[in-house]
mmCIF file of C-alpha atoms in Angstrom:
data_model
loop_
_atom_site.group_PDB
_atom_site.id
_atom_site.type_symbol
_atom_site.label_atom_id
_atom_site.label_comp_id
_atom_site.label_asym_id
_atom_site.label_seq_id
_atom_site.Cartn_x
_atom_site.Cartn_y
_atom_site.Cartn_z
ATOM 1 C CA MET A 1 34.255 16.101 -5.586
ATOM 2 C CA HIS A 2 36.434 16.291 -2.514
ATOM 3 C CA GLU A 3 34.699 14.459 0.300
ATOM 4 C CA THR A 4 34.791 15.488 3.905
ATOM 5 C CA GLU A 5 35.714 13.041 6.631
ATOM 6 C CA GLN A 6 32.060 12.841 7.701
ATOM 7 C CA GLN A 7 30.892 12.129 4.139
ATOM 8 C CA GLU A 8 33.498 9.375 3.863
ATOM 9 C CA ARG A 9 32.309 7.923 7.200
ATOM 10 C CA ILE A 10 28.774 7.695 5.808
ATOM 11 C CA TRP A 11 29.880 6.010 2.570
ATOM 12 C CA THR A 12 32.015 3.577 4.590
ATOM 13 C CA ALA A 13 29.028 2.753 6.814
ATOM 14 C CA LEU A 14 26.834 2.229 3.740
ATOM 15 C CA ALA A 15 29.424 -0.140 2.284
ATOM 16 C CA ALA A 16 29.738 -2.129 5.519
ATOM 17 C CA HIS A 17 26.105 -3.278 5.562
ATOM 18 C CA PRO A 18 24.411 -3.145 2.157
ATOM 19 C CA VAL A 19 20.879 -3.732 3.452
ATOM 20 C CA TYR A 20 19.211 -0.453 4.357
ATOM 21 C CA MET A 21 15.863 0.647 5.680
ATOM 22 C CA VAL A 22 14.376 2.738 2.862
ATOM 23 C CA SER A 23 11.477 5.065 3.732
ATOM 24 C CA LEU A 24 9.247 7.129 1.471
ATOM 25 C CA LEU A 25 5.873 8.797 1.414
ATOM 26 C CA ALA A 26 3.250 6.748 -0.433
ATOM 27 C CA GLU A 27 -0.546 6.886 -0.192
ATOM 28 C CA ASN A 28 -0.308 9.593 2.505
ATOM 29 C CA ALA A 29 1.713 7.334 4.791
ATOM 30 C CA ILE A 30 5.384 6.693 5.421
ATOM 31 C CA LYS A 31 6.315 3.275 4.041
ATOM 32 C CA THR A 32 9.564 1.602 5.109
ATOM 33 C CA ARG A 33 11.142 -1.555 3.795
ATOM 34 C CA PRO A 34 14.536 -3.235 3.898
ATOM 35 C CA MET A 35 16.328 -3.144 0.548
ATOM 36 C CA SER A 36 19.674 -4.510 -0.538
ATOM 37 C CA GLY A 37 21.697 -1.887 -2.377
ATOM 38 C CA HIS A 38 24.804 -1.524 -4.473
ATOM 39 C CA LEU A 39 27.074 1.483 -3.932
ATOM 40 C CA ASP A 40 27.907 3.332 -7.129
ATOM 41 C CA ARG A 41 30.446 5.807 -5.774
ATOM 42 C CA ASP A 42 31.501 6.888 -9.272
ATOM 43 C CA HIS A 43 28.013 8.322 -9.805
ATOM 44 C CA HIS A 44 27.367 9.258 -6.140
ATOM 45 C CA ARG A 45 24.352 6.991 -5.684
ATOM 46 C CA LEU A 46 23.002 3.702 -4.417
ATOM 47 C CA LEU A 47 21.365 1.287 -6.833
ATOM 48 C CA PHE A 48 18.572 -1.126 -5.968
ATOM 49 C CA ILE A 49 17.324 -3.911 -8.220
ATOM 50 C CA SER A 50 13.563 -3.781 -7.947
ATOM 51 C CA HIS A 51 10.326 -5.022 -9.472
ATOM 52 C CA ARG A 52 8.433 -2.537 -11.575
ATOM 53 C CA HIS A 53 5.117 -4.085 -10.493
ATOM 54 C CA THR A 54 5.617 -3.630 -6.727
ATOM 55 C CA GLY A 55 5.212 0.117 -6.985
ATOM 56 C CA ILE A 56 8.337 1.027 -4.989
ATOM 57 C CA VAL A 57 9.945 2.685 -8.015
ATOM 58 C CA GLY A 58 6.873 4.761 -8.879
ATOM 59 C CA ALA A 59 6.288 5.628 -5.229
ATOM 60 C CA ALA A 60 9.924 6.706 -4.804
ATOM 61 C CA LEU A 61 9.734 8.887 -7.912
ATOM 62 C CA ARG A 62 6.555 10.575 -6.616
ATOM 63 C CA SER A 63 7.764 10.944 -3.027
ATOM 64 C CA PRO A 64 9.053 14.388 -2.030
ATOM 65 C CA SER A 65 11.929 12.656 -0.262
ATOM 66 C CA VAL A 66 13.292 9.181 0.167
ATOM 67 C CA SER A 67 15.311 8.330 3.248
ATOM 68 C CA ILE A 68 17.819 5.599 4.043
ATOM 69 C CA ALA A 69 18.480 4.678 7.663
ATOM 70 C CA ILE A 70 21.632 2.881 8.739
ATOM 71 C CA SER A 71 22.621 1.667 12.169
ATOM 72 C CA HIS A 72 25.987 0.364 13.360
ATOM 73 C CA GLU A 73 25.369 -0.337 17.036
ATOM 74 C CA ASN A 74 28.803 -1.862 17.627
ATOM 75 C CA ARG A 75 30.389 1.427 16.469
ATOM 76 C CA ASN A 76 27.696 3.675 17.979
ATOM 77 C CA PHE A 77 27.114 5.229 14.551
ATOM 78 C CA TYR A 78 23.684 6.022 13.121
ATOM 79 C CA ALA A 79 22.591 7.986 10.059
ATOM 80 C CA ALA A 80 19.409 9.102 8.311
ATOM 81 C CA ILE A 81 20.192 9.996 4.702
ATOM 82 C CA SER A 82 17.791 12.057 2.556
ATOM 83 C CA CYS A 83 17.934 11.147 -1.127
ATOM 84 C CA SER A 84 16.474 11.991 -4.480
ATOM 85 C CA ALA A 85 15.142 9.080 -6.521
ATOM 86 C CA SER A 86 15.378 8.178 -10.178
ATOM 87 C CA GLU A 87 14.951 5.107 -12.342
ATOM 88 C CA VAL A 88 18.010 4.033 -14.322
ATOM 89 C CA PRO A 89 17.024 3.460 -17.967
ATOM 90 C CA GLY A 90 18.455 0.654 -20.052
ATOM 91 C CA ARG A 91 19.920 -2.682 -19.056
ATOM 92 C CA ASN A 92 23.701 -2.140 -19.025
ATOM 93 C CA GLU A 93 24.004 -1.014 -15.407
ATOM 94 C CA LEU A 94 21.493 -3.640 -14.328
ATOM 95 C CA ARG A 95 23.671 -6.322 -15.914
ATOM 96 C CA GLU A 96 26.807 -4.869 -14.277
ATOM 97 C CA ILE A 97 25.474 -5.207 -10.736
ATOM 98 C CA TRP A 98 23.430 -8.378 -11.269
ATOM 99 C CA THR A 99 24.091 -11.136 -8.737
ATOM 100 C CA PRO A 100 22.965 -14.757 -8.551
ATOM 101 C CA LEU A 101 20.831 -13.753 -5.558
ATOM 102 C CA ALA A 102 18.835 -11.350 -7.752
ATOM 103 C CA SER A 103 17.912 -14.311 -9.939
ATOM 104 C CA ALA A 104 15.822 -15.674 -7.071
ATOM 105 C CA TRP A 105 13.368 -12.797 -7.656
ATOM 106 C CA PHE A 106 13.896 -12.426 -11.398
ATOM 107 C CA PRO A 107 14.081 -15.876 -13.020
ATOM 108 C CA HIS A 108 14.674 -14.391 -16.489
ATOM 109 C CA GLY A 109 17.841 -12.650 -15.267
ATOM 110 C CA PRO A 110 18.695 -9.012 -15.939
ATOM 111 C CA ASP A 111 16.567 -9.089 -19.098
ATOM 112 C CA ASP A 112 13.429 -9.810 -17.066
ATOM 113 C CA PRO A 113 10.969 -7.095 -18.184
ATOM 114 C CA ASP A 114 9.866 -6.563 -14.568
ATOM 115 C CA ALA A 115 13.440 -5.867 -13.347
ATOM 116 C CA THR A 116 14.567 -2.271 -13.066
ATOM 117 C CA LEU A 117 17.090 -0.166 -11.175
ATOM 118 C CA LEU A 118 16.088 2.409 -8.603
ATOM 119 C CA ALA A 119 18.842 4.976 -7.978
ATOM 120 C CA LEU A 120 18.947 6.947 -4.728
ATOM 121 C CA THR A 121 21.297 9.928 -4.677
ATOM 122 C CA PRO A 122 22.223 11.210 -1.194
ATOM 123 C CA ILE A 123 21.472 14.902 -0.650
ATOM 124 C CA SER A 124 21.995 15.322 3.082
ATOM 125 C CA ALA A 125 22.518 13.155 6.132
ATOM 126 C CA GLU A 126 22.012 13.521 9.844
ATOM 127 C CA ILE A 127 24.479 11.472 11.848
ATOM 128 C CA TRP A 128 24.896 10.422 15.436
ATOM 129 C CA ASP A 129 28.473 9.305 15.994
ATOM 130 C CA GLY A 130 29.588 8.457 19.510
ATOM 131 C CA PRO A 131 32.312 6.545 21.275
ATOM 132 C CA SER A 132 32.168 2.861 20.397
ATOM 133 C CA SER A 133 33.403 1.617 23.748
ATOM 134 C CA SER A 134 30.695 0.971 26.320
ATOM 135 C CA VAL A 135 33.309 1.592 29.029
ATOM 136 C CA VAL A 136 33.966 5.093 27.636
ATOM 137 C CA VAL A 137 30.231 5.796 27.431
ATOM 138 C CA ALA A 138 29.725 4.647 31.041
ATOM 139 C CA PHE A 139 32.658 6.799 32.197
ATOM 140 C CA LYS A 140 31.330 9.893 30.388
ATOM 141 C CA LEU A 141 27.835 9.346 31.816
ATOM 142 C CA ALA A 142 29.177 8.920 35.362
ATOM 143 C CA THR A 143 31.489 11.940 35.074
ATOM 144 C CA ALA A 144 28.679 14.145 33.748
ATOM 145 C CA LYS A 145 26.376 13.002 36.555
ATOM 146 C CA ILE A 146 28.979 13.775 39.222
ATOM 147 C CA LEU A 147 29.759 17.185 37.693
ATOM 148 C CA GLY A 148 26.102 18.016 37.004
ATOM 149 C CA ARG A 149 26.720 18.426 33.283
ATOM 150 C CA THR A 150 25.274 17.029 30.090
ATOM 151 C CA PRO A 151 27.366 14.060 28.917
ATOM 152 C CA ASP A 152 29.460 14.459 25.771
ATOM 153 C CA LEU A 153 28.523 11.313 23.874
ATOM 154 C CA GLY A 154 29.734 12.276 20.430
ATOM 155 C CA VAL A 155 28.632 14.171 17.379
ATOM 156 C CA ASN A 156 25.159 14.909 16.075
ATOM 157 C CA ALA A 157 25.453 16.781 12.786
ATOM 158 C CA THR A 158 23.738 17.399 9.488
ATOM 159 C CA ILE A 159 26.011 16.885 6.485
ATOM 160 C CA ASP A 160 25.622 18.061 2.926
ATOM 161 C CA MET A 161 26.177 14.934 0.819
ATOM 162 C CA ARG A 162 26.206 16.624 -2.605
#
């Protein structure tokens, strides 16, 4: 798949900070939690090591949509990414992305029967991408005010991530 510049910007932002706010619909309410993910660009997805017993995997599979929110304040870049969810069967991929940090939650390692992989595949993303310099933002705000116009503070777009 040939990626657009905006798609690449999203993947780069995801790689820069691998802890995301993951939201889904569960028990008739939106539930949000921080989760540490692993980018699997070859398969166009993010992988999350998770407990089977916490319910996040089942809730994600039942949710009509799962969303990842990322925020890079220093670059004035924000994105809300809609994803489909699936559970990755088997242990091979779990072993491939296993880290010593994961062992803190799963003392039996990647063979822990409660460990599983949740895969989130991006479908679409809404981005807000503005100038990263606060001086530029201040100048654009002041200029717009003087000219009686709406300030041009960057791009707000919806991107197909498939």
